[in-house]
Amino acid sequence: MLIVQKFGGTSVGTLERIEAVANRVIETKNSGADVVVVVSAMSGVTNQLVEYSEYFSKHPDGVATDMLLSSGEQVTTALLTIALNAKGYACVGLTGAMAGIMTDDVHTKARIEKIDTTRLKAELKAGRIVVVAGFQGIDDKGDITTLGRGGSDLSAVALAGALEADLCEIFTDVDGVYTTDPRIEKKAKKLEKISYDEMLELASAGAKVLQNRSVELAKKLNVKLITRSSFNHNEGTLIAKEDNMEAVLVSGIALDKNQARVTLRGVVDKPGIAAEIFTALAHQNINVDMIIQNVGHDGTTNLGFTVPQNELELAKETMQKLSAAKHVEYDDAIVKVSVIGVGMKSHSGVACLAFETLAKEGINIQMISTSEIKISMIVDQKYGELAVRVLHDAYKLDK
Ligand code: ASP
Ligand code: MG
């Protein structure tokens, strides 16, 4: 039995917490399982490091930035290793590079390309607990890379996949996946199980339990995930294939505050314009989410799209270089609210209830997008939390 256990920033936020994590890992080791532990930086550390670099430059050098950011996870890895050793357990701490995690060279958002498991397997075979620094790897030049914010989840899932682990447990400071953020709606309930696809939508729609790329990868590699708290022994939420569970109509409501809207007015309505705009954004690695284009009028049209708030500056710079984008408006006082459930595939009318519910509260919907299992709506940020609460009620998620 091989278990990968990942501990997030708050779980390792203090020396006492790191000691508690060591004890938790020991419990698992004593149960007879081999354990690979993946750790995040102590909470707040990565933000602090980002701030340090921004003191000097808005767009700091990628190689240097990754050297800086990756240090946070290395501190935790070393401390947990020292703690486990001190408790009499054979343990080795590895950076991403030492663990064989190879990535492309897109600094600060690198993708894992492959994992050379030779060292990992040898350490496990020797009976050692292996602690790996999350969020990082190495490119083929030998430069340290990082995987994007929240990337330690991705490290854990990738390692679980490469090592064919029986289970990947993601420890955080919440008990699992809830029908919505309990800080916004007190009546939110913990879900026992959820499908990869729903989790994917919840994560990409802003439910911050798991990083979305890690869920995509878990689905692809069929890694069984459990997300649970490191602060208690409550059972968490299992994330697995959909056919293992009965389809509920709506499983959750998500709120994504990290959104900004870009609106291009009077865009020439001819073939190739959308391609030009979105190719330019793609070249900057900007993640465009929702897109709407109006029906053209007098040879021009309006085009709106959303990007992550922290990529808005780069989007602005990109738009300024495009002749197609003459009149551009930017709005970062918006949020995305999403209703999610696999049951929507086979039921109609699910969206109507969402629209009616927001209308009743006088909340204007600025953009809408739908998929088989999701309805997303952009609304003014001051109504975001209210929208979550009324939708949670409307779909009876507290029942
Ligand atoms: N420390 C990194 C971050 O804060 C990676 C992680 O915690 O997953 O984004
Ligand atoms: Mg994190």
mmCIF file of C-alpha atoms and ligand atoms in Angstrom:
data_model
loop_
_atom_site.group_PDB
_atom_site.id
_atom_site.type_symbol
_atom_site.label_atom_id
_atom_site.label_comp_id
_atom_site.label_asym_id
_atom_site.label_seq_id
_atom_site.Cartn_x
_atom_site.Cartn_y
_atom_site.Cartn_z
ATOM 1 C CA MET A 1 0.000 0.000 0.000
ATOM 2 C CA LEU A 2 1.386 3.376 -1.030
ATOM 3 C CA ILE A 3 -0.212 6.614 0.121
ATOM 4 C CA VAL A 4 0.690 10.114 -1.010
ATOM 5 C CA GLN A 5 -0.183 12.716 1.600
ATOM 6 C CA LYS A 6 -0.091 16.388 0.733
ATOM 7 C CA PHE A 7 -0.162 19.093 3.400
ATOM 8 C CA GLY A 8 -1.077 22.656 2.454
ATOM 9 C CA GLY A 9 0.199 25.939 3.831
ATOM 10 C CA THR A 10 -1.988 26.246 6.926
ATOM 11 C CA SER A 11 -1.332 22.592 7.824
ATOM 12 C CA VAL A 12 2.379 23.418 8.061
ATOM 13 C CA GLY A 13 1.938 27.058 9.099
ATOM 14 C CA THR A 14 3.921 26.870 12.358
ATOM 15 C CA LEU A 15 6.553 24.593 13.901
ATOM 16 C CA GLU A 16 3.824 23.082 16.114
ATOM 17 C CA ARG A 17 1.770 22.348 13.004
ATOM 18 C CA ILE A 18 4.760 20.732 11.300
ATOM 19 C CA GLU A 19 5.154 18.546 14.377
ATOM 20 C CA ALA A 20 1.453 17.592 14.179
ATOM 21 C CA VAL A 21 1.936 16.714 10.510
ATOM 22 C CA ALA A 22 4.927 14.547 11.433
ATOM 23 C CA ASN A 23 2.710 12.652 13.896
ATOM 24 C CA ARG A 24 0.007 12.216 11.280
ATOM 25 C CA VAL A 25 2.520 10.844 8.778
ATOM 26 C CA ILE A 26 3.842 8.481 11.432
ATOM 27 C CA GLU A 27 0.290 7.168 12.046
ATOM 28 C CA THR A 28 0.045 6.306 8.365
ATOM 29 C CA LYS A 29 3.524 4.764 8.288
ATOM 30 C CA ASN A 30 2.743 2.682 11.376
ATOM 31 C CA SER A 31 -0.416 1.375 9.705
ATOM 32 C CA GLY A 32 1.947 -0.417 7.337
ATOM 33 C CA ALA A 33 1.763 1.859 4.300
ATOM 34 C CA ASP A 34 4.625 3.388 2.403
ATOM 35 C CA VAL A 35 4.291 7.161 2.537
ATOM 36 C CA VAL A 36 5.294 9.948 0.205
ATOM 37 C CA VAL A 37 4.594 13.346 1.720
ATOM 38 C CA VAL A 38 4.268 16.500 -0.370
ATOM 39 C CA VAL A 39 4.358 19.853 1.382
ATOM 40 C CA SER A 40 3.487 23.447 0.589
ATOM 41 C CA ALA A 41 5.297 26.480 1.904
ATOM 42 C CA MET A 42 4.265 27.631 5.396
ATOM 43 C CA SER A 43 1.149 29.769 4.986
ATOM 44 C CA GLY A 44 1.849 33.291 3.821
ATOM 45 C CA VAL A 45 5.416 32.536 2.765
ATOM 46 C CA THR A 46 4.831 32.349 -0.998
ATOM 47 C CA ASN A 47 2.875 35.614 -0.950
ATOM 48 C CA GLN A 48 5.689 37.219 1.007
ATOM 49 C CA LEU A 49 8.262 36.010 -1.516
ATOM 50 C CA VAL A 50 6.162 37.317 -4.424
ATOM 51 C CA GLU A 51 5.980 40.681 -2.670
ATOM 52 C CA TYR A 52 9.740 40.755 -2.186
ATOM 53 C CA SER A 53 10.332 40.238 -5.895
ATOM 54 C CA GLU A 54 7.743 42.854 -6.848
ATOM 55 C CA TYR A 55 9.589 45.420 -4.763
ATOM 56 C CA PHE A 56 12.139 45.465 -7.564
ATOM 57 C CA SER A 57 10.118 44.702 -10.668
ATOM 58 C CA LYS A 58 6.584 44.079 -11.877
ATOM 59 C CA HIS A 59 7.856 41.415 -14.278
ATOM 60 C CA PRO A 60 10.868 39.873 -12.563
ATOM 61 C CA ASP A 61 13.116 37.403 -14.354
ATOM 62 C CA GLY A 62 11.510 33.948 -14.469
ATOM 63 C CA VAL A 63 14.506 31.851 -13.486
ATOM 64 C CA ALA A 64 15.255 34.046 -10.492
ATOM 65 C CA THR A 65 11.589 34.189 -9.486
ATOM 66 C CA ASP A 66 11.316 30.417 -9.491
ATOM 67 C CA MET A 67 14.498 30.094 -7.473
ATOM 68 C CA LEU A 68 12.940 32.452 -4.957
ATOM 69 C CA LEU A 69 9.409 30.959 -4.864
ATOM 70 C CA SER A 70 10.561 27.346 -4.689
ATOM 71 C CA SER A 71 12.508 28.090 -1.511
ATOM 72 C CA GLY A 72 9.304 28.236 0.562
ATOM 73 C CA GLU A 73 8.498 24.565 -0.017
ATOM 74 C CA GLN A 74 12.118 23.591 0.563
ATOM 75 C CA VAL A 75 12.045 25.094 4.045
ATOM 76 C CA THR A 76 8.972 23.022 4.975
ATOM 77 C CA THR A 77 10.426 19.877 3.417
ATOM 78 C CA ALA A 78 13.630 20.195 5.397
ATOM 79 C CA LEU A 79 11.833 20.972 8.671
ATOM 80 C CA LEU A 80 9.400 18.057 8.339
ATOM 81 C CA THR A 81 12.288 15.727 7.494
ATOM 82 C CA ILE A 82 14.207 16.885 10.553
ATOM 83 C CA ALA A 83 11.066 16.451 12.698
ATOM 84 C CA LEU A 84 10.458 12.902 11.435
ATOM 85 C CA ASN A 85 14.093 11.947 11.938
ATOM 86 C CA ALA A 86 13.995 13.346 15.459
ATOM 87 C CA LYS A 87 11.018 11.110 16.190
ATOM 88 C CA GLY A 88 13.080 8.096 15.163
ATOM 89 C CA TYR A 89 11.700 7.616 11.652
ATOM 90 C CA ALA A 90 13.979 7.170 8.651
ATOM 91 C CA CYS A 91 13.093 9.924 6.275
ATOM 92 C CA VAL A 92 14.558 11.791 3.335
ATOM 93 C CA GLY A 93 13.569 15.248 2.077
ATOM 94 C CA LEU A 94 13.772 15.982 -1.633
ATOM 95 C CA THR A 95 13.383 19.110 -3.733
ATOM 96 C CA GLY A 96 11.306 18.714 -6.887
ATOM 97 C CA ALA A 97 14.487 18.279 -8.887
ATOM 98 C CA MET A 98 15.891 15.631 -6.524
ATOM 99 C CA ALA A 99 12.559 13.791 -6.761
ATOM 100 C CA GLY A 100 12.877 13.638 -10.560
ATOM 101 C CA ILE A 101 10.041 16.025 -11.418
ATOM 102 C CA MET A 102 10.810 17.284 -14.930
ATOM 103 C CA THR A 103 8.881 20.215 -16.380
ATOM 104 C CA ASP A 104 8.812 22.486 -19.417
ATOM 105 C CA ASP A 105 10.507 25.876 -19.097
ATOM 106 C CA VAL A 106 7.488 28.172 -18.732
ATOM 107 C CA HIS A 107 8.670 29.788 -15.525
ATOM 108 C CA THR A 108 6.116 30.412 -12.743
ATOM 109 C CA LYS A 109 3.574 28.187 -14.514
ATOM 110 C CA ALA A 110 5.512 25.203 -15.739
ATOM 111 C CA ARG A 111 3.889 21.906 -16.693
ATOM 112 C CA ILE A 112 5.138 18.578 -15.443
ATOM 113 C CA GLU A 113 6.388 16.562 -18.418
ATOM 114 C CA LYS A 114 7.592 13.445 -16.704
ATOM 115 C CA ILE A 115 8.715 12.060 -13.395
ATOM 116 C CA ASP A 116 11.795 9.895 -13.136
ATOM 117 C CA THR A 117 10.805 7.742 -10.163
ATOM 118 C CA THR A 118 14.133 5.903 -9.767
ATOM 119 C CA ARG A 119 15.242 7.784 -6.659
ATOM 120 C CA LEU A 120 11.761 7.827 -5.109
ATOM 121 C CA LYS A 121 11.328 4.082 -5.521
ATOM 122 C CA ALA A 122 14.777 3.367 -4.107
ATOM 123 C CA GLU A 123 14.065 5.479 -1.015
ATOM 124 C CA LEU A 124 10.698 3.787 -0.452
ATOM 125 C CA LYS A 125 12.272 0.387 -0.931
ATOM 126 C CA ALA A 126 14.820 1.255 1.747
ATOM 127 C CA GLY A 127 11.871 1.852 4.093
ATOM 128 C CA ARG A 128 12.220 5.590 4.298
ATOM 129 C CA ILE A 129 9.428 8.122 4.431
ATOM 130 C CA VAL A 130 9.945 10.451 1.486
ATOM 131 C CA VAL A 131 9.115 14.138 1.828
ATOM 132 C CA VAL A 132 8.955 16.073 -1.443
ATOM 133 C CA ALA A 133 8.806 19.838 -1.886
ATOM 134 C CA GLY A 134 5.618 20.640 -3.761
ATOM 135 C CA PHE A 135 5.041 23.302 -6.415
ATOM 136 C CA GLN A 136 8.358 22.786 -8.207
ATOM 137 C CA GLY A 137 10.392 20.866 -10.715
ATOM 138 C CA ILE A 138 13.354 21.267 -12.995
ATOM 139 C CA ASP A 139 13.503 22.000 -16.719
ATOM 140 C CA ASP A 140 15.875 20.362 -19.187
ATOM 141 C CA LYS A 141 18.401 23.170 -18.744
ATOM 142 C CA GLY A 142 18.566 22.346 -15.061
ATOM 143 C CA ASP A 143 16.750 25.517 -13.967
ATOM 144 C CA ILE A 144 14.263 25.308 -11.111
ATOM 145 C CA THR A 145 10.667 25.869 -12.217
ATOM 146 C CA THR A 146 7.420 26.378 -10.305
ATOM 147 C CA LEU A 147 4.018 25.057 -11.312
ATOM 148 C CA GLY A 148 1.721 28.035 -10.720
ATOM 149 C CA ARG A 149 0.005 29.087 -7.507
ATOM 150 C CA GLY A 150 -1.525 26.201 -5.599
ATOM 151 C CA GLY A 151 0.806 23.883 -7.492
ATOM 152 C CA SER A 152 1.647 21.593 -4.592
ATOM 153 C CA ASP A 153 -1.625 19.754 -5.184
ATOM 154 C CA LEU A 154 -0.442 19.119 -8.704
ATOM 155 C CA SER A 155 2.886 17.772 -7.452
ATOM 156 C CA ALA A 156 1.051 15.364 -5.149
ATOM 157 C CA VAL A 157 -1.308 14.064 -7.828
ATOM 158 C CA ALA A 158 1.489 13.723 -10.392
ATOM 159 C CA LEU A 159 3.595 11.766 -7.903
ATOM 160 C CA ALA A 160 0.625 9.568 -6.955
ATOM 161 C CA GLY A 161 0.061 8.863 -10.650
ATOM 162 C CA ALA A 162 3.700 8.140 -11.447
ATOM 163 C CA LEU A 163 4.107 5.873 -8.409
ATOM 164 C CA GLU A 164 0.686 4.266 -8.928
ATOM 165 C CA ALA A 165 -0.248 5.091 -5.356
ATOM 166 C CA ASP A 166 -3.392 3.569 -3.882
ATOM 167 C CA LEU A 167 -4.579 6.900 -2.553
ATOM 168 C CA CYS A 168 -3.713 10.566 -2.624
ATOM 169 C CA GLU A 169 -4.823 12.446 0.482
ATOM 170 C CA ILE A 170 -4.876 16.222 0.270
ATOM 171 C CA PHE A 171 -4.819 17.748 3.752
ATOM 172 C CA THR A 172 -6.021 21.319 4.220
ATOM 173 C CA ASP A 173 -7.748 23.332 6.922
ATOM 174 C CA VAL A 174 -11.266 22.343 5.859
ATOM 175 C CA ASP A 175 -13.034 19.014 6.254
ATOM 176 C CA GLY A 176 -13.608 18.451 2.553
ATOM 177 C CA VAL A 177 -15.605 19.797 -0.352
ATOM 178 C CA TYR A 178 -18.740 21.698 0.630
ATOM 179 C CA THR A 179 -21.871 22.583 -1.301
ATOM 180 C CA THR A 180 -20.460 26.109 -1.130
ATOM 181 C CA ASP A 181 -17.944 28.080 0.912
ATOM 182 C CA PRO A 182 -19.156 27.710 4.553
ATOM 183 C CA ARG A 183 -17.711 31.141 5.333
ATOM 184 C CA ILE A 184 -20.277 32.589 2.927
ATOM 185 C CA GLU A 185 -23.211 30.252 3.688
ATOM 186 C CA LYS A 186 -23.332 28.704 7.164
ATOM 187 C CA LYS A 187 -25.807 26.066 5.969
ATOM 188 C CA ALA A 188 -23.284 24.624 3.504
ATOM 189 C CA LYS A 189 -22.896 20.859 3.822
ATOM 190 C CA LYS A 190 -19.887 18.629 3.347
ATOM 191 C CA LEU A 191 -20.131 16.313 0.365
ATOM 192 C CA GLU A 192 -19.174 12.690 0.955
ATOM 193 C CA LYS A 193 -18.257 12.069 -2.654
ATOM 194 C CA ILE A 194 -18.037 14.119 -5.780
ATOM 195 C CA SER A 195 -17.066 13.285 -9.347
ATOM 196 C CA TYR A 196 -13.854 14.561 -10.951
ATOM 197 C CA ASP A 197 -15.900 16.636 -13.373
ATOM 198 C CA GLU A 198 -17.919 18.366 -10.692
ATOM 199 C CA MET A 199 -14.816 18.947 -8.612
ATOM 200 C CA LEU A 200 -13.123 20.340 -11.677
ATOM 201 C CA GLU A 201 -15.913 22.820 -12.158
ATOM 202 C CA LEU A 202 -15.992 23.683 -8.470
ATOM 203 C CA ALA A 203 -12.235 24.205 -8.445
ATOM 204 C CA SER A 204 -12.077 26.186 -11.666
ATOM 205 C CA ALA A 205 -15.126 28.137 -10.545
ATOM 206 C CA GLY A 206 -13.254 29.249 -7.481
ATOM 207 C CA ALA A 207 -13.916 26.742 -4.692
ATOM 208 C CA LYS A 208 -10.414 26.868 -3.339
ATOM 209 C CA VAL A 209 -10.197 23.333 -1.897
ATOM 210 C CA LEU A 210 -8.070 21.908 -4.693
ATOM 211 C CA GLN A 211 -6.165 23.457 -7.534
ATOM 212 C CA ASN A 212 -8.021 22.754 -10.788
ATOM 213 C CA ARG A 213 -5.071 21.428 -12.759
ATOM 214 C CA SER A 214 -4.524 18.832 -10.064
ATOM 215 C CA VAL A 215 -8.086 17.568 -10.429
ATOM 216 C CA GLU A 216 -7.722 17.383 -14.221
ATOM 217 C CA LEU A 217 -4.593 15.347 -13.771
ATOM 218 C CA ALA A 218 -6.211 13.090 -11.167
ATOM 219 C CA LYS A 219 -9.012 12.384 -13.626
ATOM 220 C CA LYS A 220 -6.587 11.658 -16.432
ATOM 221 C CA LEU A 221 -4.408 9.374 -14.317
ATOM 222 C CA ASN A 222 -7.375 7.961 -12.387
ATOM 223 C CA VAL A 223 -5.845 8.913 -9.045
ATOM 224 C CA LYS A 224 -8.234 8.386 -6.141
ATOM 225 C CA LEU A 225 -8.301 11.631 -4.179
ATOM 226 C CA ILE A 226 -9.463 12.401 -0.683
ATOM 227 C CA THR A 227 -9.501 15.939 0.596
ATOM 228 C CA ARG A 228 -9.681 16.318 4.364
ATOM 229 C CA SER A 229 -8.514 18.372 7.314
ATOM 230 C CA SER A 230 -5.180 17.964 9.050
ATOM 231 C CA PHE A 231 -6.687 19.581 12.149
ATOM 232 C CA ASN A 232 -9.019 16.659 12.995
ATOM 233 C CA HIS A 233 -9.690 13.052 12.013
ATOM 234 C CA ASN A 234 -13.040 13.632 10.265
ATOM 235 C CA GLU A 235 -13.561 11.762 7.044
ATOM 236 C CA GLY A 236 -13.084 14.000 4.077
ATOM 237 C CA THR A 237 -14.585 14.069 0.595
ATOM 238 C CA LEU A 238 -13.757 11.354 -1.908
ATOM 239 C CA ILE A 239 -13.208 12.502 -5.472
ATOM 240 C CA ALA A 240 -13.607 9.682 -7.949
ATOM 241 C CA LYS A 241 -15.251 8.593 -11.179
ATOM 242 C CA GLU A 242 -18.840 9.631 -11.779
ATOM 243 C CA ASP A 243 -20.229 6.129 -12.378
ATOM 244 C CA ASN A 244 -19.476 5.311 -8.755
ATOM 245 C CA MET A 245 -22.147 7.683 -7.544
ATOM 246 C CA GLU A 246 -25.756 8.552 -8.091
ATOM 247 C CA ALA A 247 -26.216 11.724 -10.085
ATOM 248 C CA VAL A 248 -27.401 14.600 -7.930
ATOM 249 C CA LEU A 249 -28.983 17.493 -9.760
ATOM 250 C CA VAL A 250 -26.834 20.266 -8.320
ATOM 251 C CA SER A 251 -23.905 19.529 -6.055
ATOM 252 C CA GLY A 252 -22.583 22.990 -5.333
ATOM 253 C CA ILE A 253 -22.364 26.736 -5.870
ATOM 254 C CA ALA A 254 -18.968 28.300 -6.452
ATOM 255 C CA LEU A 255 -17.776 31.873 -6.267
ATOM 256 C CA ASP A 256 -14.717 33.055 -8.178
ATOM 257 C CA LYS A 257 -13.514 36.473 -7.115
ATOM 258 C CA ASN A 258 -10.354 36.362 -9.206
ATOM 259 C CA GLN A 259 -12.040 37.564 -12.372
ATOM 260 C CA ALA A 260 -11.794 40.674 -14.504
ATOM 261 C CA ARG A 261 -13.778 41.617 -17.574
ATOM 262 C CA VAL A 262 -12.396 43.112 -20.760
ATOM 263 C CA THR A 263 -14.869 44.635 -23.220
ATOM 264 C CA LEU A 264 -13.910 45.651 -26.747
ATOM 265 C CA ARG A 265 -16.392 47.994 -28.372
ATOM 266 C CA GLY A 266 -16.754 48.693 -32.075
ATOM 267 C CA VAL A 267 -14.633 45.776 -33.195
ATOM 268 C CA VAL A 268 -14.654 45.327 -36.987
ATOM 269 C CA ASP A 269 -17.049 42.455 -37.723
ATOM 270 C CA LYS A 270 -15.037 40.347 -40.158
ATOM 271 C CA PRO A 271 -13.323 36.942 -40.196
ATOM 272 C CA GLY A 272 -10.048 36.669 -38.331
ATOM 273 C CA ILE A 273 -10.562 39.344 -35.680
ATOM 274 C CA ALA A 274 -11.378 36.993 -32.814
ATOM 275 C CA ALA A 275 -8.480 34.803 -33.895
ATOM 276 C CA GLU A 276 -6.126 37.796 -33.786
ATOM 277 C CA ILE A 277 -7.258 38.881 -30.320
ATOM 278 C CA PHE A 278 -7.236 35.497 -28.654
ATOM 279 C CA THR A 279 -4.008 34.389 -30.317
ATOM 280 C CA ALA A 280 -2.317 37.477 -28.895
ATOM 281 C CA LEU A 281 -3.650 36.615 -25.429
ATOM 282 C CA ALA A 282 -2.638 32.976 -25.773
ATOM 283 C CA HIS A 283 0.902 34.026 -26.692
ATOM 284 C CA GLN A 284 1.095 35.761 -23.328
ATOM 285 C CA ASN A 285 -0.209 32.596 -21.621
ATOM 286 C CA ILE A 286 -3.262 34.514 -20.408
ATOM 287 C CA ASN A 287 -6.118 32.230 -19.394
ATOM 288 C CA VAL A 288 -9.253 33.513 -21.068
ATOM 289 C CA ASP A 289 -12.359 32.066 -19.450
ATOM 290 C CA MET A 290 -15.756 33.354 -20.618
ATOM 291 C CA ILE A 291 -16.182 34.933 -24.026
ATOM 292 C CA ILE A 292 -19.250 36.670 -25.445
ATOM 293 C CA GLN A 293 -19.643 38.355 -28.776
ATOM 294 C CA ASN A 294 -22.715 40.341 -29.713
ATOM 295 C CA VAL A 295 -24.504 40.054 -33.028
ATOM 296 C CA GLY A 296 -22.822 42.582 -35.302
ATOM 297 C CA HIS A 297 -24.390 45.917 -36.241
ATOM 298 C CA ASP A 298 -23.204 48.427 -38.875
ATOM 299 C CA GLY A 299 -20.125 46.323 -39.563
ATOM 300 C CA THR A 300 -18.921 46.357 -35.977
ATOM 301 C CA THR A 301 -19.546 44.274 -32.894
ATOM 302 C CA ASN A 302 -18.744 44.152 -29.176
ATOM 303 C CA LEU A 303 -16.582 41.437 -27.746
ATOM 304 C CA GLY A 304 -16.242 40.685 -24.057
ATOM 305 C CA PHE A 305 -14.141 38.174 -22.200
ATOM 306 C CA THR A 306 -12.859 37.463 -18.710
ATOM 307 C CA VAL A 307 -9.323 36.822 -17.474
ATOM 308 C CA PRO A 308 -7.899 36.138 -14.021
ATOM 309 C CA GLN A 309 -7.545 39.427 -12.148
ATOM 310 C CA ASN A 310 -3.820 39.012 -11.724
ATOM 311 C CA GLU A 311 -3.430 38.697 -15.502
ATOM 312 C CA LEU A 312 -5.420 41.860 -16.257
ATOM 313 C CA GLU A 313 -2.357 44.121 -16.484
ATOM 314 C CA LEU A 314 -0.782 41.815 -19.027
ATOM 315 C CA ALA A 315 -4.093 41.637 -20.915
ATOM 316 C CA LYS A 316 -4.174 45.461 -21.014
ATOM 317 C CA GLU A 317 -0.658 45.609 -22.412
ATOM 318 C CA THR A 318 -1.583 42.986 -25.001
ATOM 319 C CA MET A 319 -4.739 44.863 -26.060
ATOM 320 C CA GLN A 320 -2.817 48.127 -26.455
ATOM 321 C CA LYS A 321 -0.694 46.523 -29.164
ATOM 322 C CA LEU A 322 -3.700 45.378 -31.214
ATOM 323 C CA SER A 323 -5.187 47.627 -33.882
ATOM 324 C CA ALA A 324 -8.475 45.673 -33.655
ATOM 325 C CA ALA A 325 -8.917 46.798 -30.053
ATOM 326 C CA LYS A 326 -9.580 50.539 -30.201
ATOM 327 C CA HIS A 327 -12.146 51.102 -27.477
ATOM 328 C CA VAL A 328 -11.448 48.821 -24.565
ATOM 329 C CA GLU A 329 -13.006 48.867 -21.116
ATOM 330 C CA TYR A 330 -11.726 46.997 -18.107
ATOM 331 C CA ASP A 331 -13.694 46.034 -15.018
ATOM 332 C CA ASP A 332 -12.257 44.073 -12.142
ATOM 333 C CA ALA A 333 -15.170 44.688 -9.771
ATOM 334 C CA ILE A 334 -16.913 41.539 -10.938
ATOM 335 C CA VAL A 335 -17.179 37.936 -9.749
ATOM 336 C CA LYS A 336 -18.260 34.662 -11.297
ATOM 337 C CA VAL A 337 -20.960 32.608 -9.599
ATOM 338 C CA SER A 338 -21.471 29.036 -10.824
ATOM 339 C CA VAL A 339 -24.091 26.368 -10.239
ATOM 340 C CA ILE A 340 -22.593 22.904 -10.683
ATOM 341 C CA GLY A 341 -23.984 19.390 -10.963
ATOM 342 C CA VAL A 342 -23.670 16.311 -13.181
ATOM 343 C CA GLY A 343 -27.439 15.875 -12.964
ATOM 344 C CA MET A 344 -27.874 18.877 -15.278
ATOM 345 C CA LYS A 345 -26.907 16.638 -18.174
ATOM 346 C CA SER A 346 -30.283 14.952 -18.019
ATOM 347 C CA HIS A 347 -32.542 17.699 -16.628
ATOM 348 C CA SER A 348 -33.778 20.852 -18.308
ATOM 349 C CA GLY A 349 -34.803 24.015 -16.522
ATOM 350 C CA VAL A 350 -31.920 23.999 -14.072
ATOM 351 C CA ALA A 351 -30.596 27.282 -15.471
ATOM 352 C CA CYS A 352 -33.980 29.044 -15.368
ATOM 353 C CA LEU A 353 -34.138 28.680 -11.610
ATOM 354 C CA ALA A 354 -30.737 30.382 -11.303
ATOM 355 C CA PHE A 355 -31.767 33.314 -13.477
ATOM 356 C CA GLU A 356 -35.111 33.726 -11.683
ATOM 357 C CA THR A 357 -33.425 33.561 -8.300
ATOM 358 C CA LEU A 358 -30.945 36.329 -9.108
ATOM 359 C CA ALA A 359 -33.652 38.404 -10.770
ATOM 360 C CA LYS A 360 -35.766 38.251 -7.628
ATOM 361 C CA GLU A 361 -32.856 39.809 -5.703
ATOM 362 C CA GLY A 362 -32.389 42.477 -8.361
ATOM 363 C CA ILE A 363 -28.954 41.138 -9.249
ATOM 364 C CA ASN A 364 -28.016 41.917 -12.844
ATOM 365 C CA ILE A 365 -26.298 39.127 -14.784
ATOM 366 C CA GLN A 366 -23.585 40.615 -17.003
ATOM 367 C CA MET A 367 -22.388 37.466 -18.761
ATOM 368 C CA ILE A 368 -23.581 33.863 -18.875
ATOM 369 C CA SER A 369 -21.885 30.685 -19.962
ATOM 370 C CA THR A 370 -23.059 27.117 -19.683
ATOM 371 C CA SER A 371 -21.633 23.645 -20.060
ATOM 372 C CA GLU A 372 -23.157 20.198 -19.608
ATOM 373 C CA ILE A 373 -22.725 20.396 -15.861
ATOM 374 C CA LYS A 374 -22.382 24.108 -15.094
ATOM 375 C CA ILE A 375 -24.047 27.507 -15.368
ATOM 376 C CA SER A 376 -21.724 30.454 -14.741
ATOM 377 C CA MET A 377 -22.825 34.039 -14.313
ATOM 378 C CA ILE A 378 -20.770 37.210 -14.035
ATOM 379 C CA VAL A 379 -22.226 39.688 -11.562
ATOM 380 C CA ASP A 380 -21.106 42.859 -9.793
ATOM 381 C CA GLN A 381 -18.718 41.847 -7.027
ATOM 382 C CA LYS A 382 -20.834 43.483 -4.339
ATOM 383 C CA TYR A 383 -23.574 40.909 -5.014
ATOM 384 C CA GLY A 384 -21.307 37.857 -5.225
ATOM 385 C CA GLU A 385 -21.878 36.447 -1.742
ATOM 386 C CA LEU A 386 -25.574 37.246 -1.768
ATOM 387 C CA ALA A 387 -25.896 35.416 -5.090
ATOM 388 C CA VAL A 388 -24.206 32.364 -3.589
ATOM 389 C CA ARG A 389 -26.580 32.312 -0.615
ATOM 390 C CA VAL A 390 -29.787 32.711 -2.580
ATOM 391 C CA LEU A 391 -28.737 30.080 -5.121
ATOM 392 C CA HIS A 392 -27.753 27.668 -2.344
ATOM 393 C CA ASP A 393 -31.252 28.116 -0.953
ATOM 394 C CA ALA A 394 -32.999 27.886 -4.313
ATOM 395 C CA TYR A 395 -31.385 24.528 -5.110
ATOM 396 C CA LYS A 396 -32.068 23.304 -1.531
ATOM 397 C CA LEU A 397 -28.441 22.374 -0.968
ATOM 398 C CA ASP A 398 -28.841 22.541 2.795
ATOM 399 C CA LYS A 399 -31.318 19.656 2.736
HETATM 400 N N1 ASP B 1 3.159 27.641 -1.986
HETATM 401 C C1 ASP B 1 2.523 27.690 -3.274
HETATM 402 C C2 ASP B 1 1.403 28.675 -3.267
HETATM 403 O O1 ASP B 1 1.114 29.279 -2.248
HETATM 404 C C3 ASP B 1 2.084 26.337 -3.741
HETATM 405 C C4 ASP B 1 1.016 25.677 -2.889
HETATM 406 O O2 ASP B 1 0.834 26.021 -1.732
HETATM 407 O O3 ASP B 1 0.371 24.770 -3.390
HETATM 408 O O4 ASP B 1 0.794 28.901 -4.276
HETATM 409 MG MG MG B 2 -1.765 25.970 -1.442
#
